[in-house]
Amino acid sequence: MATISDVAARAGVSTATVSRALNGKSTVDPALAEKVREAAAALGYQPNGLARNLRRQETAVLALVISDVENPFFTAIARGVEDVAQTSGYSVVLCNSDENAEKERRYLDVALQERVAGVVLSPTGGGTDVSPLLGRGTPVVAVDRPLDAVDGDQVLVNTKCAADEATRHLIEGGYRRIGCLTGPEGVRTADDRLAGYRSAIADSDTQQETYFRRCELRTAHAKAATLDLLDADAPDALLVVNSTMAIGVLEALRERGLRPGRDVGLVSFDDAPWAALVDPPLTVVAQPAYEIGSIAARLLLDRIADSSRPPEARVLAAELIERGSSHR
Amino acid sequence: MATISDVAARAGVSTATVSRALNGKSTVDPALAEKVREAAAALGYQPNGLARNLRRQETAVLALVISDVENPFFTAIARGVEDVAQTSGYSVVLCNSDENAEKERRYLDVALQERVAGVVLSPTGGGTDVSPLLGRGTPVVAVDRPLDAVDGDQVLVNTKCAADEATRHLIEGGYRRIGCLTGPEGVRTADDRLAGYRSAIADSDTQQETYFRRCELRTAHAKAATLDLLDADAPDALLVVNSTMAIGVLEALRERGLRPGRDVGLVSFDDAPWAALVDPPLTVVAQPAYEIGSIAARLLLDRIADSSRPPEARVLAAELIERGSSHR
DNA sequence: TTGAAAGCGCTAACAT
DNA sequence: ATGTTAGCGCTTTCAA
């Protein structure tokens, strides 16, 4: 593979000139520059990014570490990040931590070792440690879930409030035994949404007890937990914390011959592409996923440009979209 | 940030010894090795991957370039790739080409410049050029769609055959004006599935004409195209080439007050997580997406280990899963 | 077993 | 405007 010296030799100039000509830095005699470009083209020269990055001590790539590639909420965030990164000349590499702290740690290590310019991260659980990144000066912005013990940039959703609102909506719909299906303890969104549910129930004068289950944020687990909840507590409505789990819930309901809305009221977080297509259409708490991603990327780029900026925490609003599954 | 020389100084050894100790290469005196590890830990030493890669001329990362992160088919492939890469110590970075040849080219450039160890790619259209990668010795395996003009490793699905089978299934179901909604010309899967549809119709003695529309592989485009097809040709059944488009089709049907199955038979490619939940459940052609990914990764790793292996083309089978949408 | 030293390919002072 | 040169941080001969 041709190197910069090959190009220099062929064009009859120094490597420095080649570098300058190809990077459009400083001023180079147009004629020479042209010669260089010709030589580069003739040799099929492809700059070695590794060498360049090593020398420059920086990389034009952003790492995006998300907890589930198969969740449309996160892929929408990914698109948001990518779209703004793109326009600033950054590439973004997506790493799937799979709700697994160990995988997450590994990807964070890779990000550090590869000296990416910045990281957008949706932390899996409580124990995420980004201090090595921060220590080295690599900015990190948290999305969806906060990074505790770190006062950094973050883009979150007012999720407790949204859960409260969704629960009230079910109460108003006449449901009297509302349950909640949420994720593992320590996953902040799972905890917050459960808290929102609880506060709405506590405020109600139609329901005293709470009925909830925690399980992994996966379809199969959600289905099993729902079956269990159904059999044990016979709830007449359910608040579900994401669309992946909602699929499991719908499967469980079907298995028990229960119809969403009529038999069991249903509200789920995340307006998945299919949410309006099931029967009855699913009432959801829509989160502005794309915006979360684009804002996070913007925050990150801003901080890369100026590391002294004070940390910014953005909290976006979610929107309850009423459809058939929350009415009898 | 601490470098290898800092560690060497602190441990009172040479940088060579540090490198050897930390990489477990060659033999190092256990006592010294321990001292080195201590020094490294004390300094919070994080090896600079850039420098290492530059020296080694290789990277333990695989690039996966897919055409749509929001399509569950591709995210399932991603999981397959990741799972096997993981076990061999490789990280995989996911790049979303977004069915956009320009973006794809950019990511392929990045992959080349960053000297990734290998690339798994689902080519957007016809014009994809991987020769720079290949020329430099970076192996590429194509998934879902072939790389024309290159005799390389690839993992495909016998998609024409599957489309033919799906169409016959509709014919047997008694549908007599079967249409097809497919992707842009040049997207091999779109062309093959259309061909499969055509061959089934040609073989039938119940239908002479074909009714089809091509549009971008997106929900909104699919909806518009379906509306158009419905109004112009009044098909009584539809074969749809992926689940993203199927959503648009279902929306269109609903808008026209047409019920899947009873009014318009429906078969879609890809068994999306929600496919069994819509009403009636969606008959699909399920592709072994996870296997496509895992096999592709294995092929890639094999080739990285031994570049002289003859190229291997694997063609997996798809499976028709009959559900309610293809019966009256 | 260990160290000295070369060098991966590039960019950025510095000198001209 | 261009060239010379040092050096980014690491691994790997080569010698000792």
XYZ file of C-alpha atoms (C1' of nucleotides) in Angstrom:
688
model
C 0.000 0.000 0.000
C 1.311 3.380 -1.029
C 2.526 5.674 1.725
C 3.002 9.374 1.824
C 6.674 9.006 0.913
C 5.771 7.112 -2.224
C 3.553 9.973 -3.241
C 6.262 12.461 -2.345
C 8.820 10.608 -4.416
C 6.556 10.338 -7.423
C 5.599 13.994 -7.271
C 9.188 15.035 -6.668
C 8.414 16.903 -3.437
C 8.785 16.343 0.292
C 6.340 14.439 2.416
C 5.488 17.653 4.191
C 4.294 19.167 0.959
C 2.215 16.136 0.196
C 0.615 16.354 3.605
C -0.073 20.035 3.173
C -1.430 19.655 -0.330
C -3.710 16.782 0.538
C -5.027 18.359 3.704
C -5.547 21.769 2.185
C -3.614 23.254 5.073
C -1.350 26.225 4.759
C -0.558 27.374 1.245
C 0.857 25.203 -1.446
C 1.716 26.208 -4.967
C -1.284 25.234 -7.084
C 0.874 23.575 -9.694
C 2.656 21.473 -7.102
C -0.584 20.642 -5.372
C -1.949 19.374 -8.628
C 1.122 17.241 -9.191
C 0.705 15.797 -5.741
C -2.923 14.973 -6.316
C -2.033 13.274 -9.558
C 0.652 11.217 -7.928
C -1.681 10.251 -5.121
C -4.361 9.215 -7.561
C -1.930 7.287 -9.712
C -0.709 5.312 -6.721
C -4.148 4.851 -5.258
C -2.855 6.462 -2.126
C -5.028 6.131 0.954
C -3.765 8.016 3.991
C -3.118 5.854 7.024
C -5.587 7.086 9.576
C -3.786 5.312 12.353
C -0.585 7.226 11.753
C -2.447 10.460 11.326
C -4.399 9.974 14.516
C -1.323 8.994 16.444
C 0.406 12.119 15.345
C -2.570 14.386 15.819
C -3.610 12.768 19.047
C -7.200 12.833 17.957
C -9.703 11.000 15.842
C -12.730 12.163 13.914
C -14.882 9.378 15.275
C -17.519 9.366 17.938
C -18.469 6.258 19.843
C -22.107 5.616 20.609
C -22.601 2.952 23.238
C -26.212 1.898 23.538
C -27.766 -0.794 25.607
C -29.877 -2.551 23.002
C -29.529 -2.355 19.219
C -32.765 -4.158 18.745
C -34.789 -1.545 20.555
C -36.169 1.030 18.104
C -35.819 3.692 20.766
C -32.057 3.324 20.716
C -31.742 2.990 16.976
C -33.661 6.226 16.640
C -31.185 7.851 18.994
C -28.428 6.434 16.829
C -29.832 8.121 13.771
C -30.015 11.411 15.601
C -26.411 11.175 16.686
C -25.267 10.115 13.274
C -27.046 12.833 11.387
C -25.421 15.648 13.307
C -22.022 13.971 13.531
C -22.102 13.508 9.786
C -22.510 17.196 9.106
C -19.474 17.978 11.210
C -17.277 15.447 9.499
C -17.359 12.879 12.263
C -18.091 9.227 11.822
C -19.935 7.415 14.526
C -19.365 3.861 15.518
C -22.126 2.103 17.296
C -21.364 -0.309 20.100
C -24.022 -2.548 21.550
C -23.563 -3.104 25.255
C -26.586 -5.344 25.379
C -27.537 -4.229 28.902
C -24.368 -5.963 29.973
C -21.986 -4.070 32.224
C -19.039 -6.176 31.147
C -19.588 -5.566 27.442
C -20.104 -1.921 28.159
C -16.821 -1.732 30.000
C -15.056 -3.410 27.128
C -16.446 -0.967 24.603
C -15.592 1.959 26.815
C -12.039 0.592 26.982
C -11.898 0.320 23.226
C -13.176 3.864 22.928
C -10.447 5.049 25.224
C -7.704 3.055 23.592
C -8.722 4.065 20.123
C -8.805 7.641 21.327
C -12.189 8.493 19.918
C -13.079 12.154 20.033
C -16.089 11.636 22.261
C -18.623 9.183 23.575
C -22.410 9.156 23.739
C -23.503 6.564 26.233
C -26.689 5.091 27.612
C -25.339 3.537 30.807
C -26.500 0.003 31.515
C -26.702 0.134 35.260
C -25.258 1.883 38.229
C -21.665 0.844 38.062
C -20.562 2.499 34.860
C -17.198 4.169 35.302
C -16.298 6.788 32.779
C -13.554 8.417 34.789
C -10.746 6.932 32.667
C -12.328 8.580 29.637
C -12.870 11.852 31.411
C -9.405 11.716 32.917
C -7.894 11.492 29.503
C -10.019 14.372 28.321
C -12.485 12.390 26.248
C -15.893 13.971 26.725
C -18.865 11.764 27.482
C -22.535 12.596 27.246
C -25.104 10.377 28.846
C -28.435 9.715 27.194
C -31.641 8.158 28.436
C -30.106 7.378 31.814
C -27.900 9.588 33.941
C -24.359 8.819 34.917
C -24.409 9.017 38.651
C -21.453 10.468 40.461
C -20.583 12.503 37.435
C -21.668 16.007 36.758
C -21.465 15.872 32.988
C -23.542 16.610 29.959
C -26.675 14.571 29.669
C -29.893 14.340 27.722
C -32.744 12.725 29.571
C -36.491 12.510 29.449
C -38.786 13.504 32.249
C -39.703 9.952 32.606
C -41.079 9.781 36.117
C -43.522 12.505 35.302
C -44.505 10.739 32.108
C -45.119 7.488 33.974
C -47.239 9.332 36.481
C -49.272 10.898 33.718
C -49.720 7.587 31.937
C -50.913 5.943 35.133
C -53.376 8.740 35.805
C -54.648 8.297 32.316
C -55.402 4.667 33.113
C -57.096 5.656 36.348
C -59.258 8.104 34.496
C -60.065 5.372 32.028
C -61.738 3.559 34.893
C -59.127 0.957 35.605
C -58.926 0.015 39.272
C -56.170 -2.559 39.561
C -53.341 -1.068 37.603
C -50.050 -2.903 37.535
C -46.606 -2.033 36.250
C -43.966 -4.023 34.446
C -40.535 -2.518 34.761
C -36.843 -3.300 34.354
C -34.145 -4.328 36.813
C -33.363 -2.265 39.859
C -30.530 0.116 39.168
C -31.634 0.870 35.634
C -32.599 4.424 36.220
C -35.411 4.667 33.721
C -36.923 1.486 35.133
C -36.756 2.886 38.631
C -38.076 6.295 37.683
C -40.997 4.940 35.757
C -41.911 2.671 38.599
C -41.711 5.651 40.926
C -44.002 7.617 38.646
C -46.476 4.770 38.619
C -46.347 4.535 42.394
C -46.867 8.209 42.949
C -49.920 8.231 40.716
C -51.379 5.259 42.563
C -50.600 6.868 45.915
C -52.421 9.991 44.830
C -55.432 8.127 43.595
C -58.452 7.405 45.697
C -59.445 4.427 43.622
C -56.520 2.115 44.230
C -54.459 1.430 47.315
C -52.098 -1.325 46.439
C -49.475 -1.458 43.734
C -48.861 -4.517 41.600
C -45.581 -4.685 39.776
C -42.895 -6.981 38.494
C -39.301 -6.303 37.590
C -37.567 -8.300 34.902
C -34.910 -7.961 32.249
C -35.746 -5.605 29.445
C -36.454 -8.399 27.002
C -39.515 -9.704 25.284
C -39.346 -13.234 26.667
C -38.771 -12.087 30.223
C -41.585 -9.596 29.966
C -43.935 -12.266 28.771
C -43.127 -14.562 31.669
C -43.368 -11.760 34.202
C -46.705 -10.666 32.785
C -48.115 -14.157 32.952
C -47.011 -14.299 36.544
C -48.466 -10.911 37.373
C -51.727 -11.746 35.652
C -52.124 -14.982 37.537
C -51.084 -13.652 40.895
C -52.679 -10.235 41.012
C -55.227 -10.103 38.217
C -54.517 -6.487 37.311
C -57.007 -4.798 35.006
C -54.397 -2.524 33.439
C -50.660 -2.388 32.911
C -47.993 0.253 32.470
C -45.021 -1.154 30.561
C -41.658 0.562 30.405
C -40.592 -0.081 26.859
C -41.739 -1.418 23.536
C -39.570 -4.525 23.610
C -41.335 -5.577 26.779
C -44.694 -4.521 25.394
C -44.375 -7.242 22.793
C -44.018 -9.809 25.544
C -46.969 -8.346 27.359
C -49.152 -8.536 24.280
C -48.116 -12.141 23.781
C -48.982 -12.963 27.367
C -52.365 -11.282 27.103
C -53.128 -13.202 23.978
C -52.141 -16.420 25.664
C -54.583 -15.743 28.457
C -57.289 -14.721 26.037
C -57.333 -11.178 27.356
C -58.006 -8.306 25.018
C -55.986 -5.105 25.493
C -58.176 -2.190 26.431
C -61.367 -4.089 27.117
C -59.920 -6.650 29.513
C -56.587 -5.141 30.430
C -55.806 -1.509 29.816
C -52.353 -0.985 28.402
C -49.917 1.876 28.102
C -46.344 1.331 27.008
C -43.355 3.597 26.744
C -41.975 4.244 23.247
C -43.935 4.747 20.112
C -42.522 1.835 18.146
C -43.249 1.782 14.417
C -45.803 -0.980 14.863
C -47.577 0.446 17.922
C -50.513 1.834 15.999
C -50.965 -1.351 14.005
C -51.834 -3.841 16.656
C -55.439 -4.380 17.612
C -56.439 -2.329 19.427
C -53.766 0.284 18.687
C -51.361 0.734 21.539
C -51.485 3.809 23.741
C -47.918 4.934 24.272
C -45.656 7.430 25.958
C -43.663 8.673 22.979
C -40.144 9.782 23.735
C -38.324 12.144 21.370
C -35.621 9.606 20.619
C -34.212 11.221 17.519
C -33.916 14.545 19.306
C -32.217 12.914 22.248
C -29.574 11.660 19.855
C -29.152 14.835 17.899
C -28.984 17.016 20.987
C -26.501 14.669 22.613
C -24.282 14.793 19.557
C -24.454 18.554 19.479
C -23.552 18.755 23.149
C -20.645 16.438 22.539
C -19.329 18.408 19.600
C -19.649 21.614 21.559
C -17.640 20.173 24.376
C -14.999 18.809 22.032
C -14.650 22.335 20.729
C -14.619 23.897 24.178
C -13.955 21.631 27.099
C -14.462 24.397 29.631
C -18.160 24.769 28.921
C -20.210 24.100 32.030
C -21.983 20.722 31.905
C -25.445 20.896 30.483
C -28.335 18.661 31.470
C -31.265 18.634 29.102
C -34.529 17.078 30.074
C -36.968 16.549 27.248
C -40.658 15.925 27.554
C -42.423 12.748 26.565
C -45.857 12.761 25.061
C -48.777 10.517 25.860
C -50.436 9.318 22.700
C -53.859 7.919 23.483
C -54.969 5.025 21.352
C -57.277 2.108 21.807
C -55.428 -0.017 24.333
C -56.181 2.258 27.237
C -59.944 2.440 26.791
C -62.531 -0.221 27.343
C -1.884 10.345 30.213
C 0.720 7.812 31.179
C 2.701 6.217 28.356
C 4.681 3.043 28.212
C 7.888 4.915 29.026
C 6.362 6.248 32.214
C 5.580 2.721 33.247
C 9.051 1.580 32.259
C 10.660 4.345 34.278
C 8.589 3.628 37.325
C 9.250 -0.089 37.153
C 12.897 0.459 36.452
C 12.896 -1.529 33.238
C 12.910 -0.854 29.518
C 9.853 -0.156 27.459
C 10.410 -3.429 25.666
C 10.016 -5.315 28.893
C 6.864 -3.438 29.748
C 5.423 -4.297 26.394
C 6.347 -7.925 26.787
C 5.056 -8.153 30.315
C 1.754 -6.505 29.567
C 1.124 -8.492 26.421
C 2.083 -11.796 27.935
C 4.391 -12.359 24.995
C 7.705 -14.118 25.189
C 8.998 -14.845 28.633
C 9.464 -12.240 31.290
C 10.785 -12.788 34.772
C 7.707 -13.170 36.971
C 9.046 -10.754 39.539
C 9.704 -8.096 36.937
C 6.377 -8.722 35.314
C 4.693 -8.151 38.623
C 6.605 -4.928 39.152
C 5.525 -3.779 35.718
C 1.896 -4.542 36.399
C 2.079 -2.632 39.643
C 3.621 0.364 37.973
C 1.008 0.267 35.238
C -1.802 0.085 37.740
C -0.332 2.845 39.872
C -0.131 5.150 36.894
C -3.511 4.126 35.508
C -1.740 3.242 32.320
C -3.955 2.675 29.319
C -2.097 1.499 26.233
C -2.492 3.732 23.236
C -4.296 1.585 20.728
C -3.439 3.949 17.925
C 0.268 3.512 18.440
C -0.073 -0.196 18.862
C -2.114 -0.560 15.739
C 0.239 1.610 13.775
C 3.120 -0.549 14.800
C 1.308 -3.832 14.323
C -0.368 -2.720 11.143
C -3.611 -4.262 12.311
C -6.585 -3.656 14.525
C -8.815 -5.982 16.489
C -11.953 -4.344 15.215
C -14.399 -5.432 12.583
C -16.574 -2.988 10.708
C -20.152 -3.898 9.994
C -21.745 -1.693 7.393
C -25.468 -2.212 7.136
C -28.021 -0.407 5.100
C -30.631 0.349 7.742
C -30.163 0.333 11.519
C -33.863 0.654 12.028
C -34.658 -2.578 10.265
C -34.813 -5.484 12.718
C -33.443 -7.785 10.049
C -30.165 -5.901 10.042
C -29.958 -5.459 13.783
C -30.375 -9.202 14.142
C -27.486 -9.665 11.740
C -25.519 -7.252 13.871
C -26.067 -9.362 16.949
C -24.908 -12.438 15.096
C -21.734 -10.734 13.972
C -21.079 -9.286 17.371
C -21.555 -12.496 19.286
C -18.945 -14.401 17.320
C -16.543 -11.475 17.050
C -16.727 -11.060 20.802
C -15.587 -14.600 21.480
C -12.524 -14.059 19.333
C -11.554 -10.841 21.003
C -12.711 -8.556 18.240
C -14.877 -5.524 18.708
C -17.354 -4.640 16.036
C -18.301 -1.170 15.059
C -21.581 -0.694 13.327
C -21.909 1.807 10.535
C -25.263 2.747 9.115
C -25.128 3.427 5.401
C -28.799 4.232 5.345
C -29.266 2.813 1.828
C -27.107 5.703 0.707
C -24.193 4.928 -1.595
C -22.362 8.067 -0.551
C -22.539 7.305 3.157
C -21.537 3.767 2.438
C -18.496 4.937 0.524
C -17.540 7.206 3.395
C -17.749 4.414 5.936
C -15.796 2.082 3.698
C -13.140 4.795 3.482
C -13.061 5.106 7.237
C -12.769 1.341 7.552
C -9.829 1.392 5.190
C -8.131 4.343 6.792
C -8.586 3.012 10.284
C -7.214 -0.294 9.074
C -9.931 -2.456 10.529
C -9.242 -6.155 10.430
C -12.218 -6.926 8.243
C -15.562 -5.739 6.963
C -19.015 -7.256 6.868
C -21.120 -5.358 4.395
C -24.635 -5.320 3.077
C -24.094 -3.378 -0.147
C -26.621 -0.637 -0.826
C -26.815 -0.860 -4.566
C -24.845 -1.885 -7.551
C -22.000 0.557 -7.438
C -20.249 -0.487 -4.265
C -16.504 -0.615 -4.760
C -14.553 -2.638 -2.244
C -11.416 -2.998 -4.316
C -9.446 -0.494 -2.232
C -10.150 -2.625 0.833
C -9.327 -5.847 -0.948
C -6.259 -4.305 -2.516
C -4.920 -3.455 0.864
C -5.648 -6.954 2.100
C -8.696 -6.152 4.192
C -11.158 -8.994 3.772
C -14.788 -8.211 3.058
C -17.778 -10.462 3.347
C -21.060 -9.504 1.780
C -24.324 -10.278 3.510
C -27.913 -10.167 2.297
C -26.893 -8.836 -1.087
C -24.010 -9.953 -3.263
C -21.105 -7.798 -4.276
C -21.121 -8.006 -8.017
C -17.858 -8.153 -9.868
C -16.184 -9.634 -6.857
C -15.729 -13.280 -6.193
C -15.540 -13.055 -2.431
C -17.087 -14.556 0.649
C -20.781 -13.985 0.978
C -23.776 -15.075 2.978
C -27.063 -14.784 1.180
C -30.568 -16.111 1.351
C -32.286 -17.969 -1.414
C -34.603 -15.091 -1.768
C -35.986 -15.535 -5.238
C -37.078 -19.005 -4.398
C -38.662 -17.803 -1.171
C -40.576 -15.095 -3.022
C -41.780 -17.644 -5.505
C -42.961 -19.901 -2.723
C -44.698 -17.057 -0.921
C -46.493 -16.052 -4.089
C -47.616 -19.620 -4.752
C -48.908 -19.716 -1.221
C -51.095 -16.726 -1.999
C -52.273 -18.323 -5.218
C -53.222 -21.464 -3.336
C -55.025 -19.281 -0.850
C -57.350 -18.334 -3.672
C -56.063 -14.861 -4.435
C -56.310 -13.947 -8.094
C -54.855 -10.462 -8.435
C -51.640 -10.678 -6.515
C -49.390 -7.650 -6.491
C -45.895 -7.024 -5.257
C -44.245 -4.137 -3.490
C -40.514 -4.082 -3.867
C -37.461 -1.866 -3.508
C -35.452 0.166 -5.999
C -33.933 -1.408 -9.054
C -30.371 -2.397 -8.417
C -31.014 -3.537 -4.872
C -30.433 -7.179 -5.459
C -32.872 -8.536 -2.899
C -35.581 -6.265 -4.284
C -34.906 -7.485 -7.802
C -34.696 -11.139 -6.834
C -37.881 -11.091 -4.860
C -39.685 -9.385 -7.688
C -38.310 -12.042 -10.025
C -39.569 -14.760 -7.707
C -42.987 -13.181 -7.647
C -43.022 -12.931 -11.432
C -42.001 -16.491 -11.976
C -44.744 -17.744 -9.681
C -47.319 -15.655 -11.507
C -45.988 -16.792 -14.875
C -46.359 -20.399 -13.778
C -49.850 -19.928 -12.489
C -52.933 -20.500 -14.550
C -55.041 -18.205 -12.439
C -53.338 -14.891 -13.097
C -51.781 -13.442 -16.237
C -50.761 -9.955 -15.364
C -48.357 -8.752 -12.710
C -49.005 -5.699 -10.579
C -46.077 -4.205 -8.785
C -44.543 -0.991 -7.540
C -40.988 -0.136 -6.697
C -40.173 2.388 -4.031
C -37.579 3.186 -1.413
C -37.323 0.699 1.405
C -39.093 2.972 3.855
C -42.395 2.913 5.622
C -43.710 6.180 4.253
C -42.762 5.377 0.683
C -44.282 1.953 0.983
C -47.532 3.425 2.211
C -47.767 5.844 -0.698
C -46.887 3.167 -3.225
C -49.455 0.808 -1.769
C -52.184 3.416 -1.908
C -51.291 4.001 -5.510
C -51.232 0.297 -6.334
C -54.534 -0.260 -4.567
C -56.252 2.529 -6.429
C -54.816 1.730 -9.816
C -54.861 -2.047 -9.925
C -57.092 -3.220 -7.084
C -54.929 -6.224 -6.187
C -56.488 -8.767 -3.840
C -53.143 -9.766 -2.323
C -49.666 -8.358 -1.853
C -46.147 -9.667 -1.460
C -43.990 -7.161 0.401
C -40.202 -7.349 0.501
C -39.443 -6.318 4.048
C -40.992 -5.540 7.397
C -40.292 -1.820 7.284
C -42.378 -1.596 4.144
C -44.979 -3.942 5.580
C -45.774 -1.311 8.184
C -46.535 1.171 5.439
C -48.669 -1.393 3.660
C -50.689 -2.103 6.779
C -51.211 1.613 7.266
C -52.399 1.979 3.705
C -54.778 -0.936 4.001
C -56.234 0.508 7.163
C -56.659 3.865 5.465
C -58.661 2.227 2.685
C -60.676 0.198 5.156
C -59.277 -3.052 3.809
C -58.689 -5.946 6.158
C -55.517 -8.030 5.650
C -56.355 -11.599 4.725
C -60.035 -11.175 4.106
C -59.809 -8.261 1.672
C -56.168 -8.270 0.721
C -53.939 -11.256 1.302
C -50.557 -10.310 2.675
C -47.164 -11.917 2.938
C -44.112 -9.960 3.970
C -40.453 -10.792 4.183
C -38.864 -10.804 7.645
C -40.415 -12.062 10.823
C -40.287 -8.813 12.765
C -40.915 -9.035 16.508
C -44.372 -7.580 16.079
C -45.470 -9.621 13.072
C -47.539 -12.101 15.048
C -49.229 -9.352 17.047
C -51.076 -7.452 14.397
C -54.590 -8.443 13.518
C -54.683 -10.751 11.719
C -51.182 -12.024 12.403
C -48.833 -11.452 9.509
C -47.725 -14.308 7.308
C -44.014 -13.875 6.713
C -40.961 -15.231 5.003
C -38.592 -15.540 7.932
C -34.926 -15.104 7.132
C -32.271 -16.520 9.455
C -30.831 -13.098 10.181
C -28.846 -13.983 13.261
C -27.234 -16.899 11.452
C -26.404 -14.717 8.483
C -24.465 -12.488 10.851
C -22.750 -15.209 12.790
C -21.740 -17.132 9.698
C -20.475 -13.974 8.042
C -18.342 -13.175 11.063
C -16.951 -16.672 11.136
C -16.109 -16.485 7.442
C -14.414 -13.172 8.029
C -12.350 -14.417 10.945
C -11.350 -17.485 8.975
C -10.160 -15.357 6.139
C -8.280 -13.013 8.435
C -6.481 -16.085 9.731
C -5.863 -17.485 6.285
C -6.231 -15.173 3.347
C -5.602 -17.915 0.812
C -8.819 -19.764 1.563
C -11.005 -20.024 -1.522
C -13.993 -17.669 -1.337
C -17.065 -19.238 0.116
C -20.643 -18.391 -0.812
C -23.279 -19.573 1.586
C -26.927 -19.488 0.676
C -29.317 -19.997 3.544
C -32.946 -20.943 3.293
C -35.851 -18.761 4.316
C -38.952 -20.183 5.870
C -42.542 -19.325 5.125
C -44.505 -18.900 8.321
C -48.196 -19.030 7.585
C -50.376 -16.859 9.744
C -53.684 -15.148 9.335
C -52.908 -12.446 6.808
C -52.698 -14.842 3.893
C -56.052 -16.509 4.387
C -59.517 -15.146 3.885
C 15.710 -12.788 30.033
C 16.513 -8.049 29.053
C 17.733 -3.668 26.717
C 18.883 -0.610 22.767
C 17.224 1.012 18.867
C 14.672 1.111 14.627
C 10.601 2.334 12.624
C 5.188 1.987 11.596
C 3.128 6.725 8.492
C 2.013 10.810 9.399
C 2.043 16.045 10.835
C 3.940 20.272 12.661
C 7.658 23.098 14.200
C 11.387 25.178 12.493
C 14.506 26.583 9.098
C 15.295 28.126 4.614
C 6.307 28.323 -0.431
C 8.964 24.299 0.560
C 12.098 21.063 2.851
C 14.308 18.989 7.047
C 13.556 16.851 11.012
C 11.625 15.337 15.269
C 8.476 12.570 17.329
C 3.409 10.700 18.420
C 3.572 5.484 21.582
C 4.144 1.322 20.662
C 6.269 -3.501 19.179
C 9.940 -6.164 17.585
C 14.183 -7.483 15.738
C 18.863 -7.803 17.148
C 22.538 -8.099 20.567
C 24.061 -8.885 24.831
